[in-house]
Amino acid sequence: MEPAGQKQTAHSLFISDLHLCGSRPAITTQFLEFLRQQAAQAEALYILGDFFEYWAGDDDLAQHQPIIQALRELSNQGTRIYFMHGNRDFLIGEAFAQTAGLTILPDPTLLTLYGKRVLLSHGDALCTDDVAYQDFRQQVRSPAWQQTFLQQPLSVRKAQIEALRQRSEQEKSGKQESIMDVNAVAVDELLRRYEYPDLLIHGHTHRPALHELEVDGHKVKRWVLGDWYEQGSCLFADEAGFRHQPL
Ligand code: LP5
Ligand code: MN
């Protein structure tokens, strides 16, 4: 292991769906270790949503201090950190970003990385067969709804989110698995809109895989990131290509 600050060849890491929370402390420990070991060697770390089990607002920073502090240290050491909202933590705002030393990316974001055009997304917007979820998503992603929600005391917001989590689990148990995966037409439309990137990287479905697609005669790879419930999951990218990195 090289000392912090001395990088291997330029590479970036992609993770999502860690669902960090106090009731799964082992995952937080593993993530803090990942920051000190793998992420410290990377030029950039992309966190593609559902980083936290849920986020009730940036006035709850204190509860997540060790994680925020570790991100800040990584950023100070020279690894650029990017974060994209997931359906659990879309209320993460600029106060969090500045304290943690990261940049929030809109969903989706198109980048050029190591000579490839790469489209990043959390993935929930692609699950268009889940109509109940998409209706809910449209409501809670509106700035007006968020402003009203955030005006309530933190304890009230947390209680509402806990109640919603229960309802979400209940509703999920009645949904077919296929409804909770991405819709192939929605994926094609997104890829068409972004003029056929070489890769689409997303999480959310917790179904890690590489799908080789052909859209209007263009080859596109769709990488799906895995969650961190049992163990970490990470995609590694450099000039040689993109591949899963065992943790
Ligand atoms: O999260 P996951 O993967 O288990 O399930 C998602 C969808 N569920 C959600 C809800 C989140 O789990 C909980 C919210 C996190 C914090 C958000 C902060 C602020 C919101 C506070 C609101 C009071 O995203 C689940 C999908 C699944 O992914 C697969 O894609 O199926 O969707 C649902 O289960 C949603 C239900 O189908 C519809 C719920 C309607 C509830 C309406 C209550 C009214 C709330 C007020 C809204 C204006
Ligand atoms: Mn998600």
CSV table of C-alpha atoms and ligand atoms in Angstrom, one decimal:
chain,number,residue,atom,x,y,z
A,1,MET,CA,0.0,0.0,0.0
A,2,GLU,CA,1.4,3.4,-1.0
A,3,PRO,CA,1.3,6.3,1.4
A,4,ALA,CA,-1.7,8.6,1.1
A,5,GLY,CA,-1.3,11.3,-1.5
A,6,GLN,CA,1.0,9.1,-3.7
A,7,LYS,CA,-1.4,7.8,-6.4
A,8,GLN,CA,-1.3,4.7,-8.5
A,9,THR,CA,-2.0,5.2,-12.3
A,10,ALA,CA,-5.0,7.5,-12.7
A,11,HIS,CA,-8.2,5.7,-12.0
A,12,SER,CA,-11.7,6.4,-10.6
A,13,LEU,CA,-14.1,4.4,-8.4
A,14,PHE,CA,-17.9,4.2,-8.5
A,15,ILE,CA,-20.1,3.1,-5.6
A,16,SER,CA,-23.8,3.3,-4.7
A,17,ASP,CA,-26.4,1.9,-2.3
A,18,LEU,CA,-24.4,1.8,0.8
A,19,HIS,CA,-27.4,2.7,2.9
A,20,LEU,CA,-25.2,3.8,5.8
A,21,CYS,CA,-27.0,3.9,9.1
A,22,GLY,CA,-26.4,3.5,12.8
A,23,SER,CA,-28.1,0.1,12.9
A,24,ARG,CA,-25.5,-1.5,10.5
A,25,PRO,CA,-22.2,-0.2,12.0
A,26,ALA,CA,-20.1,-2.9,10.2
A,27,ILE,CA,-20.9,-1.3,6.8
A,28,THR,CA,-19.8,2.2,8.1
A,29,THR,CA,-16.6,0.6,9.4
A,30,GLN,CA,-16.0,-1.1,6.0
A,31,PHE,CA,-16.7,2.2,4.2
A,32,LEU,CA,-14.3,4.2,6.4
A,33,GLU,CA,-11.6,1.5,5.6
A,34,PHE,CA,-12.5,1.7,1.9
A,35,LEU,CA,-11.9,5.5,2.0
A,36,ARG,CA,-8.5,5.1,3.7
A,37,GLN,CA,-7.3,2.2,1.4
A,38,GLN,CA,-8.8,2.1,-2.1
A,39,ALA,CA,-10.4,5.6,-2.4
A,40,ALA,CA,-7.2,7.3,-1.2
A,41,GLN,CA,-5.4,5.9,-4.3
A,42,ALA,CA,-8.1,7.1,-6.8
A,43,GLU,CA,-8.2,10.4,-8.5
A,44,ALA,CA,-12.0,10.5,-8.2
A,45,LEU,CA,-14.7,8.7,-6.2
A,46,TYR,CA,-18.3,8.8,-7.5
A,47,ILE,CA,-21.1,8.0,-5.0
A,48,LEU,CA,-24.2,7.4,-7.1
A,49,GLY,CA,-26.9,7.7,-4.5
A,50,ASP,CA,-28.5,5.9,-1.5
A,51,PHE,CA,-25.3,6.6,0.4
A,52,PHE,CA,-27.3,6.9,3.5
A,53,GLU,CA,-30.3,4.8,4.6
A,54,TYR,CA,-32.2,8.1,4.6
A,55,TRP,CA,-31.4,11.8,4.8
A,56,ALA,CA,-33.8,14.0,6.7
A,57,GLY,CA,-32.0,17.3,6.0
A,58,ASP,CA,-28.6,19.0,6.3
A,59,ASP,CA,-29.4,20.0,9.9
A,60,ASP,CA,-28.7,16.4,10.8
A,61,LEU,CA,-25.0,16.6,10.0
A,62,ALA,CA,-23.8,15.9,13.5
A,63,GLN,CA,-25.2,12.3,13.5
A,64,HIS,CA,-23.0,11.4,10.6
A,65,GLN,CA,-19.8,13.2,11.7
A,66,PRO,CA,-17.3,10.4,11.4
A,67,ILE,CA,-18.4,9.7,7.8
A,68,ILE,CA,-18.4,13.4,6.9
A,69,GLN,CA,-15.0,13.9,8.5
A,70,ALA,CA,-13.5,11.0,6.6
A,71,LEU,CA,-14.8,12.3,3.3
A,72,ARG,CA,-13.4,15.7,4.1
A,73,GLU,CA,-10.0,14.2,4.8
A,74,LEU,CA,-10.0,12.2,1.5
A,75,SER,CA,-10.9,15.4,-0.4
A,76,ASN,CA,-8.2,17.3,1.4
A,77,GLN,CA,-5.7,14.6,0.4
A,78,GLY,CA,-6.6,15.2,-3.3
A,79,THR,CA,-9.3,12.6,-4.3
A,80,ARG,CA,-12.1,14.5,-5.9
A,81,ILE,CA,-15.5,13.3,-4.6
A,82,TYR,CA,-18.8,13.4,-6.5
A,83,PHE,CA,-22.2,12.6,-5.1
A,84,MET,CA,-25.5,12.0,-7.0
A,85,HIS,CA,-28.8,11.9,-5.1
A,86,GLY,CA,-30.6,8.6,-4.6
A,87,ASN,CA,-34.2,8.1,-3.6
A,88,ARG,CA,-33.2,7.8,0.0
A,89,ASP,CA,-30.9,10.8,0.2
A,90,PHE,CA,-32.2,13.4,-2.3
A,91,LEU,CA,-32.5,15.9,0.5
A,92,ILE,CA,-28.7,16.1,0.8
A,93,GLY,CA,-27.8,19.7,0.1
A,94,GLU,CA,-25.0,22.2,-0.3
A,95,ALA,CA,-24.3,22.4,3.5
A,96,PHE,CA,-23.5,18.7,3.5
A,97,ALA,CA,-21.5,19.0,0.2
A,98,GLN,CA,-19.3,21.8,1.5
A,99,THR,CA,-18.7,20.2,4.9
A,100,ALA,CA,-17.8,16.8,3.3
A,101,GLY,CA,-15.7,18.4,0.5
A,102,LEU,CA,-17.7,16.9,-2.4
A,103,THR,CA,-19.5,18.1,-5.5
A,104,ILE,CA,-23.2,17.2,-6.1
A,105,LEU,CA,-23.9,16.0,-9.7
A,106,PRO,CA,-27.3,16.2,-11.3
A,107,ASP,CA,-29.0,13.0,-12.3
A,108,PRO,CA,-28.2,12.1,-15.0
A,109,THR,CA,-24.7,13.4,-15.7
A,110,LEU,CA,-22.6,12.8,-18.8
A,111,LEU,CA,-18.8,12.8,-18.5
A,112,THR,CA,-15.8,11.9,-20.6
A,113,LEU,CA,-13.6,9.6,-18.6
A,114,TYR,CA,-10.5,7.8,-19.9
A,115,GLY,CA,-11.6,8.4,-23.5
A,116,LYS,CA,-15.1,7.0,-22.9
A,117,ARG,CA,-18.5,8.9,-22.8
A,118,VAL,CA,-20.0,7.8,-19.5
A,119,LEU,CA,-23.6,8.5,-18.4
A,120,LEU,CA,-24.2,8.4,-14.6
A,121,SER,CA,-27.5,8.0,-12.9
A,122,HIS,CA,-28.9,6.7,-9.6
A,123,GLY,CA,-31.3,4.5,-11.6
A,124,ASP,CA,-34.7,5.0,-9.9
A,125,ALA,CA,-36.0,7.3,-12.7
A,126,LEU,CA,-35.5,4.4,-15.1
A,127,CYS,CA,-38.0,2.1,-13.1
A,128,THR,CA,-41.0,3.5,-15.0
A,129,ASP,CA,-43.1,0.4,-14.6
A,130,ASP,CA,-43.3,1.3,-10.9
A,131,VAL,CA,-46.0,3.9,-11.4
A,132,ALA,CA,-46.8,4.3,-7.7
A,133,TYR,CA,-43.1,5.1,-7.0
A,134,GLN,CA,-42.8,7.5,-10.0
A,135,ASP,CA,-45.9,9.4,-8.8
A,136,PHE,CA,-44.4,9.7,-5.3
A,137,ARG,CA,-41.0,10.6,-6.8
A,138,GLN,CA,-42.5,13.4,-8.8
A,139,GLN,CA,-44.1,14.9,-5.7
A,140,VAL,CA,-41.1,14.7,-3.3
A,141,ARG,CA,-38.6,16.0,-5.9
A,142,SER,CA,-40.5,19.2,-6.4
A,143,PRO,CA,-38.6,22.2,-4.7
A,144,ALA,CA,-41.9,23.5,-3.3
A,145,TRP,CA,-42.6,20.1,-1.5
A,146,GLN,CA,-39.1,20.0,-0.2
A,147,GLN,CA,-39.2,23.5,1.1
A,148,THR,CA,-42.4,22.8,3.1
A,149,PHE,CA,-41.0,19.4,4.3
A,150,LEU,CA,-37.7,20.9,5.5
A,151,GLN,CA,-39.5,23.6,7.5
A,152,GLN,CA,-40.7,21.0,10.0
A,153,PRO,CA,-38.6,20.1,13.0
A,154,LEU,CA,-36.0,17.4,12.5
A,155,SER,CA,-37.7,14.9,14.8
A,156,VAL,CA,-41.1,15.3,13.0
A,157,ARG,CA,-39.3,14.7,9.6
A,158,LYS,CA,-37.6,11.6,10.9
A,159,ALA,CA,-40.8,10.2,12.2
A,160,GLN,CA,-42.5,10.8,8.8
A,161,ILE,CA,-39.7,9.1,7.0
A,162,GLU,CA,-39.7,6.1,9.3
A,163,ALA,CA,-43.5,5.8,8.6
A,164,LEU,CA,-42.8,6.1,4.9
A,165,ARG,CA,-40.1,3.5,5.0
A,166,GLN,CA,-42.6,1.0,6.6
A,167,ARG,CA,-45.1,1.8,3.9
A,168,SER,CA,-42.5,1.5,1.1
A,169,GLU,CA,-41.5,-2.0,2.4
A,170,GLN,CA,-45.1,-3.1,2.6
A,171,GLU,CA,-45.8,-1.9,-0.9
A,172,LYS,CA,-42.6,-3.5,-2.3
A,173,SER,CA,-43.7,-6.9,-0.9
A,174,GLY,CA,-46.7,-6.6,-3.2
A,175,LYS,CA,-44.9,-5.6,-6.3
A,176,GLN,CA,-43.5,-8.0,-8.9
A,177,GLU,CA,-39.7,-8.1,-9.1
A,178,SER,CA,-39.8,-7.1,-12.7
A,179,ILE,CA,-41.7,-3.9,-11.9
A,180,MET,CA,-38.8,-2.8,-9.6
A,181,ASP,CA,-36.2,-3.2,-12.3
A,182,VAL,CA,-35.3,-0.6,-15.0
A,183,ASN,CA,-37.6,-0.4,-18.0
A,184,ALA,CA,-35.8,-1.3,-21.2
A,185,VAL,CA,-37.6,1.4,-23.3
A,186,ALA,CA,-36.7,4.0,-20.6
A,187,VAL,CA,-33.1,3.0,-20.8
A,188,ASP,CA,-33.1,3.2,-24.6
A,189,GLU,CA,-34.7,6.6,-24.5
A,190,LEU,CA,-32.2,7.9,-22.1
A,191,LEU,CA,-29.3,6.6,-24.1
A,192,ARG,CA,-30.8,8.1,-27.3
A,193,ARG,CA,-31.2,11.5,-25.5
A,194,TYR,CA,-27.6,11.5,-24.6
A,195,GLU,CA,-26.5,10.4,-28.1
A,196,TYR,CA,-25.4,6.9,-27.2
A,197,PRO,CA,-22.7,7.1,-24.5
A,198,ASP,CA,-20.2,4.2,-24.4
A,199,LEU,CA,-21.4,3.4,-20.9
A,200,LEU,CA,-24.3,3.9,-18.5
A,201,ILE,CA,-23.5,3.4,-14.8
A,202,HIS,CA,-26.3,3.2,-12.3
A,203,GLY,CA,-27.3,1.6,-9.0
A,204,HIS,CA,-30.7,1.5,-7.2
A,205,THR,CA,-31.9,-2.0,-8.3
A,206,HIS,CA,-29.2,-3.9,-6.2
A,207,ARG,CA,-28.8,-6.2,-9.2
A,208,PRO,CA,-25.1,-5.9,-10.0
A,209,ALA,CA,-24.4,-6.8,-13.6
A,210,LEU,CA,-22.9,-5.8,-17.0
A,211,HIS,CA,-25.5,-5.6,-19.7
A,212,GLU,CA,-24.3,-5.2,-23.3
A,213,LEU,CA,-26.9,-3.3,-25.2
A,214,GLU,CA,-27.4,-2.3,-28.8
A,215,VAL,CA,-29.5,0.9,-29.3
A,216,ASP,CA,-30.2,2.1,-32.8
A,217,GLY,CA,-27.1,0.3,-34.0
A,218,HIS,CA,-24.9,1.7,-31.2
A,219,LYS,CA,-23.2,-0.5,-28.6
A,220,VAL,CA,-23.6,0.6,-25.0
A,221,LYS,CA,-22.6,-1.1,-21.8
A,222,ARG,CA,-24.9,-0.7,-18.8
A,223,TRP,CA,-23.1,-1.3,-15.6
A,224,VAL,CA,-25.3,-1.9,-12.5
A,225,LEU,CA,-23.6,-1.3,-9.2
A,226,GLY,CA,-24.3,-3.6,-6.2
A,227,ASP,CA,-25.4,-2.6,-2.7
A,228,TRP,CA,-23.3,-2.8,0.4
A,229,TYR,CA,-25.7,-4.8,2.6
A,230,GLU,CA,-23.5,-8.0,2.8
A,231,GLN,CA,-20.2,-6.6,1.5
A,232,GLY,CA,-18.9,-3.7,-0.4
A,233,SER,CA,-19.3,-3.3,-4.2
A,234,CYS,CA,-17.2,-1.1,-6.4
A,235,LEU,CA,-16.6,-0.3,-10.1
A,236,PHE,CA,-13.0,0.6,-11.1
A,237,ALA,CA,-12.2,2.6,-14.2
A,238,ASP,CA,-8.9,3.6,-15.9
A,239,GLU,CA,-7.4,3.9,-19.4
A,240,ALA,CA,-7.6,0.1,-19.7
A,241,GLY,CA,-11.4,0.0,-19.2
A,242,PHE,CA,-14.1,-0.5,-16.5
A,243,ARG,CA,-14.3,-3.5,-14.2
A,244,HIS,CA,-15.7,-4.6,-10.9
A,245,GLN,CA,-13.2,-4.3,-8.1
A,246,PRO,CA,-13.4,-6.9,-5.3
A,247,LEU,CA,-13.3,-5.2,-1.9
B,1,LP5,O1,-35.9,2.6,-1.0
B,1,LP5,P1,-36.2,1.3,-1.5
B,1,LP5,O2,-35.2,0.8,-2.5
B,1,LP5,O3,-36.4,0.3,-0.4
B,1,LP5,O4,-37.6,1.4,-2.3
B,1,LP5,C1,-37.7,2.4,-3.4
B,1,LP5,C2,-39.0,3.0,-3.3
B,1,LP5,N1,-39.3,3.6,-2.0
B,1,LP5,C3,-38.8,4.9,-1.7
B,1,LP5,C4,-39.2,5.4,-0.3
B,1,LP5,C5,-37.9,5.3,0.6
B,1,LP5,O5,-37.6,4.0,0.9
B,1,LP5,C6,-38.1,6.1,1.8
B,1,LP5,C7,-37.8,7.5,1.8
B,1,LP5,C8,-36.5,7.9,2.1
B,1,LP5,C9,-36.3,9.3,2.6
B,1,LP5,C10,-36.8,10.5,1.8
B,1,LP5,C11,-36.9,11.8,2.5
B,1,LP5,C12,-38.1,12.6,2.4
B,1,LP5,C13,-39.4,11.9,2.1
B,1,LP5,C14,-40.4,12.1,3.3
B,1,LP5,C15,-41.8,11.9,2.9
B,1,LP5,C16,-42.7,11.9,4.0
B,1,LP5,O6,-38.1,5.5,-2.4
B,1,LP5,C17,-40.1,2.1,-3.7
B,1,LP5,C18,-39.8,1.4,-5.0
B,1,LP5,C19,-38.5,0.7,-4.9
B,1,LP5,O7,-37.5,1.7,-4.6
B,1,LP5,C20,-38.0,0.0,-6.2
B,1,LP5,O8,-37.7,0.9,-7.2
B,1,LP5,O9,-40.8,0.5,-5.3
B,1,LP5,O10,-41.3,2.9,-3.9
B,1,LP5,C21,-42.3,2.7,-3.0
B,1,LP5,O11,-42.5,1.7,-2.3
B,1,LP5,C22,-43.3,3.9,-3.0
B,1,LP5,C23,-44.7,3.5,-3.0
B,1,LP5,O12,-45.1,2.6,-4.0
B,1,LP5,C24,-45.6,4.7,-2.9
B,1,LP5,C25,-45.5,5.4,-1.6
B,1,LP5,C26,-46.5,6.5,-1.5
B,1,LP5,C27,-46.5,7.1,-0.2
B,1,LP5,C28,-47.2,8.4,-0.1
B,1,LP5,C29,-47.1,8.9,1.3
B,1,LP5,C30,-47.2,10.4,1.3
B,1,LP5,C31,-45.9,11.1,1.5
B,1,LP5,C32,-45.9,12.5,1.1
B,1,LP5,C33,-45.6,12.7,-0.3
B,1,LP5,C34,-46.0,14.0,-0.8
B,2,MN,MN,-32.2,3.7,-4.6
